[in-house]
mmCIF file of C-alpha atoms in Angstrom:
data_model
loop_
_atom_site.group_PDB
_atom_site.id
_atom_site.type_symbol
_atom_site.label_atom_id
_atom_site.label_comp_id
_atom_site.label_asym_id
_atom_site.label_seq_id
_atom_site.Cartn_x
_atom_site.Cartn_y
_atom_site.Cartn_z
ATOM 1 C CA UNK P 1 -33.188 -180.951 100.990
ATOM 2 C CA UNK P 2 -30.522 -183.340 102.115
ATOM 3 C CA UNK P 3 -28.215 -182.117 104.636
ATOM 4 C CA UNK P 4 -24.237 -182.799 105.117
ATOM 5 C CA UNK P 5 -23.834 -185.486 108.154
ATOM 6 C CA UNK P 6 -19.444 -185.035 108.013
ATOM 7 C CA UNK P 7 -17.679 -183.056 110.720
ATOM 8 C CA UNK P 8 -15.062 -180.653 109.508
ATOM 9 C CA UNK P 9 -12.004 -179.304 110.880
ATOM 10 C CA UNK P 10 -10.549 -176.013 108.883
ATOM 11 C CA UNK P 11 -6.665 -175.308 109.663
ATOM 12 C CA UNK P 12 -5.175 -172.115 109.345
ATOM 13 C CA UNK P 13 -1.363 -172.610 108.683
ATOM 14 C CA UNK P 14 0.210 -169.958 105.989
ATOM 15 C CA UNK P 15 3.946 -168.443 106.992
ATOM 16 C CA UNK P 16 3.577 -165.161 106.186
ATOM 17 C CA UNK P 17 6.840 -163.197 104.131
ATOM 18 C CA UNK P 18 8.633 -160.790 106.621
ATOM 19 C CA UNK P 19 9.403 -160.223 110.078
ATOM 20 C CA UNK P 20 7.065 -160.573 113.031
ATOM 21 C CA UNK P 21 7.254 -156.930 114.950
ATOM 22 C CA UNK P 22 5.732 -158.157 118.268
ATOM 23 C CA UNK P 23 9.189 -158.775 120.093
ATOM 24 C CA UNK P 24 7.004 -160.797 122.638
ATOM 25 C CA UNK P 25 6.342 -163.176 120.259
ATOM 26 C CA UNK P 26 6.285 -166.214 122.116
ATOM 27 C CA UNK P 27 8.592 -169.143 120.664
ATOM 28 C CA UNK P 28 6.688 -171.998 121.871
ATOM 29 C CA UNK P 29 4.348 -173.066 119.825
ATOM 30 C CA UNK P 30 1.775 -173.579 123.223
ATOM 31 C CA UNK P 31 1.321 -170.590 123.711
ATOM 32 C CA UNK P 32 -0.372 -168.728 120.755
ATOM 33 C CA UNK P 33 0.389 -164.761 120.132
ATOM 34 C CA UNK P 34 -3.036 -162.734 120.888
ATOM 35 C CA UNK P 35 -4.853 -162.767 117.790
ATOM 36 C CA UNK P 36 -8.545 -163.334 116.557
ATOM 37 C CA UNK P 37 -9.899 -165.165 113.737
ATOM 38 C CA UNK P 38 -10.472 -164.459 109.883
ATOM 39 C CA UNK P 39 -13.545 -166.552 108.541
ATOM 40 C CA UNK P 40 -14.070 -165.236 105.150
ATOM 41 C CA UNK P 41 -12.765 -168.596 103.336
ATOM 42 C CA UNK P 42 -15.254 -170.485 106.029
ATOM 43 C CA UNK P 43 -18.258 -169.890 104.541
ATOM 44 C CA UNK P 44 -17.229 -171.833 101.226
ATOM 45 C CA UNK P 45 -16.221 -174.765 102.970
ATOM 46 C CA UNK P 46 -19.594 -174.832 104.603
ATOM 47 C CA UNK P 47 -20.965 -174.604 101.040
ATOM 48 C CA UNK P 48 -18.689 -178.048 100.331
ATOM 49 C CA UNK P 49 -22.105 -179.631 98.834
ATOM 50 C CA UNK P 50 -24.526 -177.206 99.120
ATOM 51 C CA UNK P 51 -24.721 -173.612 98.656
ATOM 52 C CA UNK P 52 -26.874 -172.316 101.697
ATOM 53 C CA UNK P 53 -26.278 -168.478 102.322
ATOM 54 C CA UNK P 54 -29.501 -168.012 105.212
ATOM 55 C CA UNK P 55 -27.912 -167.081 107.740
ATOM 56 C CA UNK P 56 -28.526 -166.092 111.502
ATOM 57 C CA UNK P 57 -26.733 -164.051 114.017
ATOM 58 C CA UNK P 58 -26.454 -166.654 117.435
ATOM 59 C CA UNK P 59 -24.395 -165.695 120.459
ATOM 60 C CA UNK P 60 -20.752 -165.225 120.737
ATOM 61 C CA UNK P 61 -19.220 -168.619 122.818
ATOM 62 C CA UNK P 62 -15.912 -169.840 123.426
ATOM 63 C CA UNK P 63 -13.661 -171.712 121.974
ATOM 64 C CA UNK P 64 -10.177 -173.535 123.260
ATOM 65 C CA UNK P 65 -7.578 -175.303 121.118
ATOM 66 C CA UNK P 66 -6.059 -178.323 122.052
ATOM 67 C CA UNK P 67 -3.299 -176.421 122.695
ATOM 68 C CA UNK P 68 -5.484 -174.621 125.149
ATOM 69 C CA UNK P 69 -5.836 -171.155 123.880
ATOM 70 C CA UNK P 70 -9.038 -169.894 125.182
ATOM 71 C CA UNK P 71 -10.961 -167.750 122.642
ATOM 72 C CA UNK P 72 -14.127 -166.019 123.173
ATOM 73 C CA UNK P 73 -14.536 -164.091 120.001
ATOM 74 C CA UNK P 74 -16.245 -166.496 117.964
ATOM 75 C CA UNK P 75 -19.995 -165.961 116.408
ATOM 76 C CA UNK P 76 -22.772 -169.229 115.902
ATOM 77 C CA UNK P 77 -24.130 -169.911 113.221
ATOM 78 C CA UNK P 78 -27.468 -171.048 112.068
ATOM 79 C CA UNK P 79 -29.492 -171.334 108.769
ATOM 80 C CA UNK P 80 -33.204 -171.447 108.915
ATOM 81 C CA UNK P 81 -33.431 -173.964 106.506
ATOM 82 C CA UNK P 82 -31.767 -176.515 107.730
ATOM 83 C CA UNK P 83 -31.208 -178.476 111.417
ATOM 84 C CA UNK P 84 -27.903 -177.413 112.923
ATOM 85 C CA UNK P 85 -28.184 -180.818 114.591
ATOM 86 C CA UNK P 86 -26.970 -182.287 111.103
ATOM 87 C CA UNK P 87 -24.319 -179.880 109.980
ATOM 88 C CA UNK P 88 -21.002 -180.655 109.946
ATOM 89 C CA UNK P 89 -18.414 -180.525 112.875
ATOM 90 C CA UNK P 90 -15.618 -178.311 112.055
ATOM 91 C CA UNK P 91 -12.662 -177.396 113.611
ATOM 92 C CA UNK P 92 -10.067 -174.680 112.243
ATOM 93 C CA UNK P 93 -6.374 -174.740 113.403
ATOM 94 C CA UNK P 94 -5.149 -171.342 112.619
ATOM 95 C CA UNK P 95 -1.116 -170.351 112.221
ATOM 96 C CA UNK P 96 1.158 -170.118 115.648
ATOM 97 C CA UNK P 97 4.271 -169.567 114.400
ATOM 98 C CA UNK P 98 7.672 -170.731 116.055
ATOM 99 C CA UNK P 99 9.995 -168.304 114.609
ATOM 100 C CA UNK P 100 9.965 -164.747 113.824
ATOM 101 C CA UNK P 101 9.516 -165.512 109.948
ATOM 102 C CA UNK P 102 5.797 -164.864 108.113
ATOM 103 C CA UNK P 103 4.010 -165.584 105.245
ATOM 104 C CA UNK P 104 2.440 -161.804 104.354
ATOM 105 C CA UNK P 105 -0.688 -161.801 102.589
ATOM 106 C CA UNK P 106 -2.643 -158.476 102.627
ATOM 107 C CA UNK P 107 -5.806 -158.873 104.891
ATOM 108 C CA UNK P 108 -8.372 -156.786 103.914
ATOM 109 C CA UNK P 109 -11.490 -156.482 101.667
ATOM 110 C CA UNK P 110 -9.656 -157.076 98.736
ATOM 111 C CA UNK P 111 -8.718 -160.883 100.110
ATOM 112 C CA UNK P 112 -12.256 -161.200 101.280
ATOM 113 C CA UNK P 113 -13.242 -160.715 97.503
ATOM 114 C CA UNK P 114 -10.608 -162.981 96.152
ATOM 115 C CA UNK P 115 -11.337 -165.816 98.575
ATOM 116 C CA UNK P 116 -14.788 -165.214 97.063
ATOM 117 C CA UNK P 117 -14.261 -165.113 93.288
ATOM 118 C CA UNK P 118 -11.678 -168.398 93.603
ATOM 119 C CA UNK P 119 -14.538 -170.299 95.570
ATOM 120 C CA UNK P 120 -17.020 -169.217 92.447
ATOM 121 C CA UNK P 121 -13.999 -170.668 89.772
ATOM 122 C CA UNK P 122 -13.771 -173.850 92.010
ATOM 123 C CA UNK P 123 -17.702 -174.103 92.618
ATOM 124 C CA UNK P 124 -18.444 -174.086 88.644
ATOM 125 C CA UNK P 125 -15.077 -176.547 88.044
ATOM 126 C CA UNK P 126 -16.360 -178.868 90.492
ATOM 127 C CA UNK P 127 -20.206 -178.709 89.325
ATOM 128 C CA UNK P 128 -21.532 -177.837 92.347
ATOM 129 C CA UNK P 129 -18.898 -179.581 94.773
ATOM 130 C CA UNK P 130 -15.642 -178.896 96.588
ATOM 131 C CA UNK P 131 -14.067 -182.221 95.982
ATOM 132 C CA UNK P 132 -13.513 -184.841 93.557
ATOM 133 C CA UNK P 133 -12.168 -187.880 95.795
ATOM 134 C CA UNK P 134 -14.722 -190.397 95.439
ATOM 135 C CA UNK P 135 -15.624 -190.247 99.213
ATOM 136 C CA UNK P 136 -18.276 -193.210 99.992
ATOM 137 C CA UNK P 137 -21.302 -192.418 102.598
ATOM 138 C CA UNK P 138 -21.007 -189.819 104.498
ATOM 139 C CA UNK P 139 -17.019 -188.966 105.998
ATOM 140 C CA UNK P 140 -17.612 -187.496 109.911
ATOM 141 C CA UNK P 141 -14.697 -186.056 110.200
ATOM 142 C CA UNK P 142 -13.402 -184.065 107.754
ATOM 143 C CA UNK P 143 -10.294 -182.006 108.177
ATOM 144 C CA UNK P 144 -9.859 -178.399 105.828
ATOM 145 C CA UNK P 145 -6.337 -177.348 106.231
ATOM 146 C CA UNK P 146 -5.122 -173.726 105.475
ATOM 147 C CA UNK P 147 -8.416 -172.559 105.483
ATOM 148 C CA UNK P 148 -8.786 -168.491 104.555
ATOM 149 C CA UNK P 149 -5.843 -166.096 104.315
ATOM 150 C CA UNK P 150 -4.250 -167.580 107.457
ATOM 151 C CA UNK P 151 -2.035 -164.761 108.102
ATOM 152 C CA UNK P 152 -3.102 -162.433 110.763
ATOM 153 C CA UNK P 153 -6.322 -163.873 110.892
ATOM 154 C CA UNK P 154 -7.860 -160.225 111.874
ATOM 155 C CA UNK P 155 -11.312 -160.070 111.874
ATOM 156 C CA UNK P 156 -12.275 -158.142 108.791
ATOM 157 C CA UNK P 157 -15.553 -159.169 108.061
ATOM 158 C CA UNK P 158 -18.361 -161.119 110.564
ATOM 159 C CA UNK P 159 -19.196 -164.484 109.701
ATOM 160 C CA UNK P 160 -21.379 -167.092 111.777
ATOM 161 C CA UNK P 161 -20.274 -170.649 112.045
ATOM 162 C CA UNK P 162 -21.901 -173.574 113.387
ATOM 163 C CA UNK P 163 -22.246 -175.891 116.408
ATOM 164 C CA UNK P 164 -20.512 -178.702 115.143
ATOM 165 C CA UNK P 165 -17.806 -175.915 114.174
ATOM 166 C CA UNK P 166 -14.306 -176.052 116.012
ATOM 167 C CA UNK P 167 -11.455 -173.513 115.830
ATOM 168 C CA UNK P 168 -8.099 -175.017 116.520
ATOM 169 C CA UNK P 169 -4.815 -172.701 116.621
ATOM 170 C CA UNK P 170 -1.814 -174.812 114.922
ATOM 171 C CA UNK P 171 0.941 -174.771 112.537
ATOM 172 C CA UNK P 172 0.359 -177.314 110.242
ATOM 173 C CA UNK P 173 4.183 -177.501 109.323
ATOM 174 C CA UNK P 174 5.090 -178.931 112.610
ATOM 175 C CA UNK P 175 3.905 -182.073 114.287
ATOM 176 C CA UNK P 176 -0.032 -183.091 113.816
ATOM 177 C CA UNK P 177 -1.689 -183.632 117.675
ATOM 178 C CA UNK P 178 -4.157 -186.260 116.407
ATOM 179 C CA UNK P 179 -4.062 -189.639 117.634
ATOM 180 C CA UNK P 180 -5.556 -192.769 116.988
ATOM 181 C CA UNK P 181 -9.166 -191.782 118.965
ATOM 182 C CA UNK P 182 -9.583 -188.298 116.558
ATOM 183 C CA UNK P 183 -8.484 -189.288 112.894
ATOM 184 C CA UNK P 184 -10.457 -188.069 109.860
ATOM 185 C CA UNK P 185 -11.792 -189.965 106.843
ATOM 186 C CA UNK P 186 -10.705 -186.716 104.622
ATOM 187 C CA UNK P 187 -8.399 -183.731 104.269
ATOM 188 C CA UNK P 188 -9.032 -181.623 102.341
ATOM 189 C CA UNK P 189 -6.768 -178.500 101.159
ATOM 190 C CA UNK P 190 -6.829 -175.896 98.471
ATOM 191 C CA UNK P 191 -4.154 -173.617 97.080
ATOM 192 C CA UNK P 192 -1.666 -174.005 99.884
ATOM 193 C CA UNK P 193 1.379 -173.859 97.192
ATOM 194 C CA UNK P 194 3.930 -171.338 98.691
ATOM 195 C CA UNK P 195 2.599 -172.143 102.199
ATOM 196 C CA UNK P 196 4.603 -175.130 102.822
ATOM 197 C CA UNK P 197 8.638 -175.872 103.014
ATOM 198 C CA UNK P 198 8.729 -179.863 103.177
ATOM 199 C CA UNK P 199 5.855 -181.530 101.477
ATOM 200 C CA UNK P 200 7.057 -185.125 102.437
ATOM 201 C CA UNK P 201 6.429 -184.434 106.025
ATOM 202 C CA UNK P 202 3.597 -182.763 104.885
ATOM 203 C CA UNK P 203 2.172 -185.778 103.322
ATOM 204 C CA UNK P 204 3.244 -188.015 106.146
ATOM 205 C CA UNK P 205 1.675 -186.034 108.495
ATOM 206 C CA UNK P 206 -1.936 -186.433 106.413
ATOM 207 C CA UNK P 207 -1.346 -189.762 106.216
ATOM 208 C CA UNK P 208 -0.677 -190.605 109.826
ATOM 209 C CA UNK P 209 -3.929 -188.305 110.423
ATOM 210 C CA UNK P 210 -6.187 -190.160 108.346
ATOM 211 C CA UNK P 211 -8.410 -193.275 109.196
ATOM 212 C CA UNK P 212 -8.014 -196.000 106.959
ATOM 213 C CA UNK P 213 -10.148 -195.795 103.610
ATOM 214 C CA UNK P 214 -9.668 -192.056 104.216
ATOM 215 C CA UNK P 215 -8.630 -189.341 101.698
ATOM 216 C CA UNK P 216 -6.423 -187.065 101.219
ATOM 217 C CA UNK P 217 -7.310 -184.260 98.209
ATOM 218 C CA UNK P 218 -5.109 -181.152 97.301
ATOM 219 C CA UNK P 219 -6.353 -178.249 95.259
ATOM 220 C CA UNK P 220 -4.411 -175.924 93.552
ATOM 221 C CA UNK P 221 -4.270 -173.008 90.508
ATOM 222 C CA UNK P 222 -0.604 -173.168 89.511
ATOM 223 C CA UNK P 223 1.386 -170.308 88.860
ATOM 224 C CA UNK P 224 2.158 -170.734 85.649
ATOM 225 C CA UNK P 225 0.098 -169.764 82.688
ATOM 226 C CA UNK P 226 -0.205 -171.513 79.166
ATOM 227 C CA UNK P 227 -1.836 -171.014 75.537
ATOM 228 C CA UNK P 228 -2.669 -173.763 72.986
ATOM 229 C CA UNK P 229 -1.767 -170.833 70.147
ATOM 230 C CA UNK P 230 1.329 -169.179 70.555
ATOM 231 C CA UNK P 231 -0.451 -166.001 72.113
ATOM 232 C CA UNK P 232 1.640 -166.427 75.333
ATOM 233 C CA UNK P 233 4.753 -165.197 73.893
ATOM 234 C CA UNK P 234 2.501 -161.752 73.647
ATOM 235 C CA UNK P 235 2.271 -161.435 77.537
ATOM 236 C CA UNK P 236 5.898 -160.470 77.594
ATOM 237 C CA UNK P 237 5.534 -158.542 81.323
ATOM 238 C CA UNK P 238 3.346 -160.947 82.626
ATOM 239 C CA UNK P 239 5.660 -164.022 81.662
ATOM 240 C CA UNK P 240 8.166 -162.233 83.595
ATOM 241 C CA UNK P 241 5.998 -161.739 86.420
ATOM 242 C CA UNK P 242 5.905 -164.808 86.398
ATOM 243 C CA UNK P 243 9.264 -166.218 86.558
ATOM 244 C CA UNK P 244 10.428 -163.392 89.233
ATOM 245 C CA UNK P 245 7.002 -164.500 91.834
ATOM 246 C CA UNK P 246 8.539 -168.299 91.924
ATOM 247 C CA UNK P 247 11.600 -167.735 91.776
ATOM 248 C CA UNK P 248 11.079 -165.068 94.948
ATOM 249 C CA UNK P 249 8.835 -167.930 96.658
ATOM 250 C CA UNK P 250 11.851 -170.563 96.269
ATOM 251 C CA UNK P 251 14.321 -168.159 97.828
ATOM 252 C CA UNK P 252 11.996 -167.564 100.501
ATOM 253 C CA UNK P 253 11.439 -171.893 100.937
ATOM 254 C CA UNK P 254 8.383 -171.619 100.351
ATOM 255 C CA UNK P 255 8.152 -172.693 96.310
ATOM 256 C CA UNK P 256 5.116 -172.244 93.942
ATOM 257 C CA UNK P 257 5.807 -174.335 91.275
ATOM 258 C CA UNK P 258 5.249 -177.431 93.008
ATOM 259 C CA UNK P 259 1.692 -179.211 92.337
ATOM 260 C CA UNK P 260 3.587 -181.662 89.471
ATOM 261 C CA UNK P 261 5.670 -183.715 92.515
ATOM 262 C CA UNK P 262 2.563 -183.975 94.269
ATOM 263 C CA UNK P 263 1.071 -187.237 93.054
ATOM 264 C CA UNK P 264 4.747 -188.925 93.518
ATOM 265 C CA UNK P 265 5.371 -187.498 96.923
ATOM 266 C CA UNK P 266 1.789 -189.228 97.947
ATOM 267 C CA UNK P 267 2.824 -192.057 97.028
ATOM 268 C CA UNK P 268 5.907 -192.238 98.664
ATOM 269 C CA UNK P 269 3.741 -191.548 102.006
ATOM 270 C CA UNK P 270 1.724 -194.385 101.349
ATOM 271 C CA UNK P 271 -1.115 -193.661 99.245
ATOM 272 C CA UNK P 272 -2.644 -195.706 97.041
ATOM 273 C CA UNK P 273 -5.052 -194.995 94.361
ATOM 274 C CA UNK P 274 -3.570 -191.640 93.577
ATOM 275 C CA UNK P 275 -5.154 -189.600 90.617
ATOM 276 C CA UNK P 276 -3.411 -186.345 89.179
ATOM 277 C CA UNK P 277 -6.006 -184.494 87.389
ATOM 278 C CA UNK P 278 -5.294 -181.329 85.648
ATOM 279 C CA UNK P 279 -8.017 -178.546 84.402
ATOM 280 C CA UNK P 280 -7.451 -175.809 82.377
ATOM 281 C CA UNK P 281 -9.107 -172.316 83.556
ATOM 282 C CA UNK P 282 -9.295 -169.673 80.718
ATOM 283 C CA UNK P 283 -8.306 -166.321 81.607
ATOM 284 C CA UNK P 284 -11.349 -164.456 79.836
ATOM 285 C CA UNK P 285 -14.402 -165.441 77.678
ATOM 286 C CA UNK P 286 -12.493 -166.346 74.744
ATOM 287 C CA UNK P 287 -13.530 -170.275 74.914
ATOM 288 C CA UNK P 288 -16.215 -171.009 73.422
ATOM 289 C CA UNK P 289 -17.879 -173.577 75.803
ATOM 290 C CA UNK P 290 -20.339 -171.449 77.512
ATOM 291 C CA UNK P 291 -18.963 -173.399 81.043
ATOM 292 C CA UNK P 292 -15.645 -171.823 80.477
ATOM 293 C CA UNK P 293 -16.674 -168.809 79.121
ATOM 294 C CA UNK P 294 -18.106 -168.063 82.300
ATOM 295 C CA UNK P 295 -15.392 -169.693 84.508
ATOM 296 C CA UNK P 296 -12.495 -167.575 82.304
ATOM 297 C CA UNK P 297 -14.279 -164.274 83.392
ATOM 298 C CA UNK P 298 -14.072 -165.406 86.688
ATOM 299 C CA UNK P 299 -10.617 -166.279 86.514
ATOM 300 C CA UNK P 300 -9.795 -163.219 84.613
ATOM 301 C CA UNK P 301 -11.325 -161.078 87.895
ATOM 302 C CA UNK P 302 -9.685 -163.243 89.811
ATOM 303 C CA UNK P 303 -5.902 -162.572 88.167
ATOM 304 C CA UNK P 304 -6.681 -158.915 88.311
ATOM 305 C CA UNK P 305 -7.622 -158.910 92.077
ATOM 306 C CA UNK P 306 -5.047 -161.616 92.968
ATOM 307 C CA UNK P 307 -2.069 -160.155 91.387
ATOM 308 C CA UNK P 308 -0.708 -157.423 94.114
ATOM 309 C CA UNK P 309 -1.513 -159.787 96.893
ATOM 310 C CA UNK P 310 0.160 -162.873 95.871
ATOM 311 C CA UNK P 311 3.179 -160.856 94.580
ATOM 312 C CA UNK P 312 3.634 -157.780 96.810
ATOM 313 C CA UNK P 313 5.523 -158.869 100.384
ATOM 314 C CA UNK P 314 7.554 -161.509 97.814
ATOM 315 C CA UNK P 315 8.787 -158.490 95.286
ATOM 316 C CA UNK P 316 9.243 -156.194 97.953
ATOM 317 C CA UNK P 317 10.882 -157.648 100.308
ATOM 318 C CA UNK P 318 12.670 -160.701 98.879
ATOM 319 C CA UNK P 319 13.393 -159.576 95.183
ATOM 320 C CA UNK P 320 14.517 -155.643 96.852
ATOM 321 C CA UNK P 321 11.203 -154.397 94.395
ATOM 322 C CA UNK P 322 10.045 -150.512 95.087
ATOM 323 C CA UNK P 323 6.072 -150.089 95.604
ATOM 324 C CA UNK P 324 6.933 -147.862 92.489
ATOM 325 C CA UNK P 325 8.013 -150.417 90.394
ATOM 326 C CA UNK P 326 5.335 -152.680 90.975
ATOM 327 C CA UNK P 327 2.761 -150.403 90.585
ATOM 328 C CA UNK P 328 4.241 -150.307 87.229
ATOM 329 C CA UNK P 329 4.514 -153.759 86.740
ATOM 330 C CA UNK P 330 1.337 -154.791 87.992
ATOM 331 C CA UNK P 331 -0.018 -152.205 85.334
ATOM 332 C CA UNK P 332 1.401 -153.713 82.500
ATOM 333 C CA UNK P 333 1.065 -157.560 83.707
ATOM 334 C CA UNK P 334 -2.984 -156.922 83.715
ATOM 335 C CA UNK P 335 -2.457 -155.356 80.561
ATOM 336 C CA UNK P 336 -1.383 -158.400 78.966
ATOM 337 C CA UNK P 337 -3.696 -161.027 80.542
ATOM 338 C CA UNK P 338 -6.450 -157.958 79.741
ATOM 339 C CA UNK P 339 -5.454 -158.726 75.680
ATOM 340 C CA UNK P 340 -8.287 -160.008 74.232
ATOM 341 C CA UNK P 341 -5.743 -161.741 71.068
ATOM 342 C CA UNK P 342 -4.003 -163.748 73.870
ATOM 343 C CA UNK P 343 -5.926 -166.633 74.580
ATOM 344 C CA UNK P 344 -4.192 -167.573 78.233
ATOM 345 C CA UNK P 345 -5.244 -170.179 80.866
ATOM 346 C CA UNK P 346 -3.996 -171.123 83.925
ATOM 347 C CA UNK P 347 -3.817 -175.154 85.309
ATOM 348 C CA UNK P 348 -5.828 -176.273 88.158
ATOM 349 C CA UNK P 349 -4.822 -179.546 89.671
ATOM 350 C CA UNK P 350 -6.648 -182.023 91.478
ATOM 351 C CA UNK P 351 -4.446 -184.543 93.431
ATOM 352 C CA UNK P 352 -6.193 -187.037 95.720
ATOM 353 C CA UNK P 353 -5.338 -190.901 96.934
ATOM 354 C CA UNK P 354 -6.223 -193.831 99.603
ATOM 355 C CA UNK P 355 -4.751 -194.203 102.780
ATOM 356 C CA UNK P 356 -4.893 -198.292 102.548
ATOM 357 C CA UNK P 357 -7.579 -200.163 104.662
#
């Protein structure tokens, strides 16, 4: 079995919905609140080429940002099959806010089993891989950004990581710290719409981050949902569900709909050889290629478990929603994407381009 010879670096960076209620919260970004790390989405970004799941319990070490947060939390990883010696580096930069503003995403099991049922979607989309950017050799350093829930980044569930594994504490909406002696050759980041309030310093901050030759790839499921048949207009709650989530993520700043201005925005940074691929993911088994069949029931899980986190903090607490409400909503919206005459899908887009040699 060949192993992966790339280093990667996994950055936490979400703004969680709602107000921070440590009133100690420090406002410079240097000096990170207390908090330990989440790892569920790490394990699929270990799996970026191959699926290894042996894993073995190592001692706990420590870990310090280059921010200089110490952290002594973290588990090692290893995987009998395989030398550690060849695994990827990676590094994860996880959320330090400035302000007293969050992104809210629920952290508990039911995240854990999201994160897990989107990798699966992605997985079977990407035959096996996590990327489509036609990387040459193999990259050694390899940047993830926005890696798990990247909100409180509590340490629900154990997970081992490896040597060439490095957790860094960072917002990635403010300035990058890499310089010219610790650029990647790719950056790679999946569903981070509605985690980001200025995409062209975004963009420009990949850019500036990259080597040259390197790539930078986003990943996303957008928001919006489509049929080929008409059946859409049946999904009356869910369509409104839909409108009411981005329209509470653009009055937050943070907007969903966004994936479409990608490709131009790149290019406006600087890259070259941008491609805008989009995919469509069935909500259910009702296409008959047995690929998507399998993928839709995947997706339809996924809509079902995804639905109260992605939507909660935003209805609640920007659109003035009562938990009563929702529950009723949230009823009726899985209802509708439950119908088996509606044959819904959602779009997943695949933006990647050059930084010029």
């Amino acid at each position: 079995m060949r192993t992966p010879s790339w280093n990667m670096n996994l950055i936490f960076g979400h703004h969680p919905i709602g107000k921070e209620t440590n009133k100690e919260y420090p406002a410079n970004r240097k000096k990170a609140r207390n908090m330990r790390l989440q790892w569920n989405n790490v394990r699929f970004l270990l799996h970026m080429r191959y699926d290894f799941d042996i894993l073995t319990e190592r001692p706990l070490r420590g870990m310090t940002t280059y921010s200089g947060i110490e952290q002594t939390s973290i588990p090692r990883l290893s995987r009998r099959s395989i030398s550690l010696g060849q695994l990827p580096k990676i590094y994860i930069i996880c959320s330090q806010e400035e302000t007293h503003e969050l992104t809210y995403i629920p952290m508990k099991s039911q995240m854990i089993k999201e994160n897990r049922i989107e990798h699966r979607i992605y997985y079977l989309l990407l035959n096996g891989r996590l990327y489509r950017a036609p990387l040459k050799g193999n990259p050694e350093r390899v940047l993830d950004l926005g890696t798990g829930t990247g909100t409180d980044l509590s340490p629900i569930q154990r997970l081992w990581i490896p040597r060439n594994c490095t957790f860094e504490i960072d917002d990635f909406e403010e300035e990058w710290q890499y310089n010219e002696s610790n650029l990647f050759n790719y950056i790679h980041a999946r569903n981070l719409a509605g985690s980001i309030s200025d995409y062209d310093h975004f963009f420009a901050q990949a850019y500036n981050s990259l080597l040259p030759d390197g790539y930078l790839e986003m990943q996303s499921t957008e928001a919006n949902f489509f049929s080929d048949d008409g059946t859409r207009e049946r999904a009356v709650t869910a369509n409104l569900w839909q409108k009411l989530l981005v329209k509470g993520n653009k009055e937050f700043g943070k907007p969903l709909d966004v994936e479409h201005t990608w490709a131009e925005k790149m290019r406006r940074a600087g890259f070259v050889d941008v491609v805008d691929e989009v995919v469509k993911v069935p909500v259910g088994r009702w296409s008959p290629d047995p690929k998507m069949k399998e993928i839709g029931h995947y997706q339809a899980m996924n809509v079902r478990e995804w639905l109260e986190s992605s939507s909660l903090a935003v209805f609640t607490r920007i659109l003035g929603w009562t938990t009563q409400e929702l529950d009723v909503l949230f009823t009726a919206v899985r209802n509708d994407f439950a119908d088996p005459q509606s044959h819904l899908y959602f779009q997943v887009r695949f933006v990647y381009g050059r930084k010029p040699s």
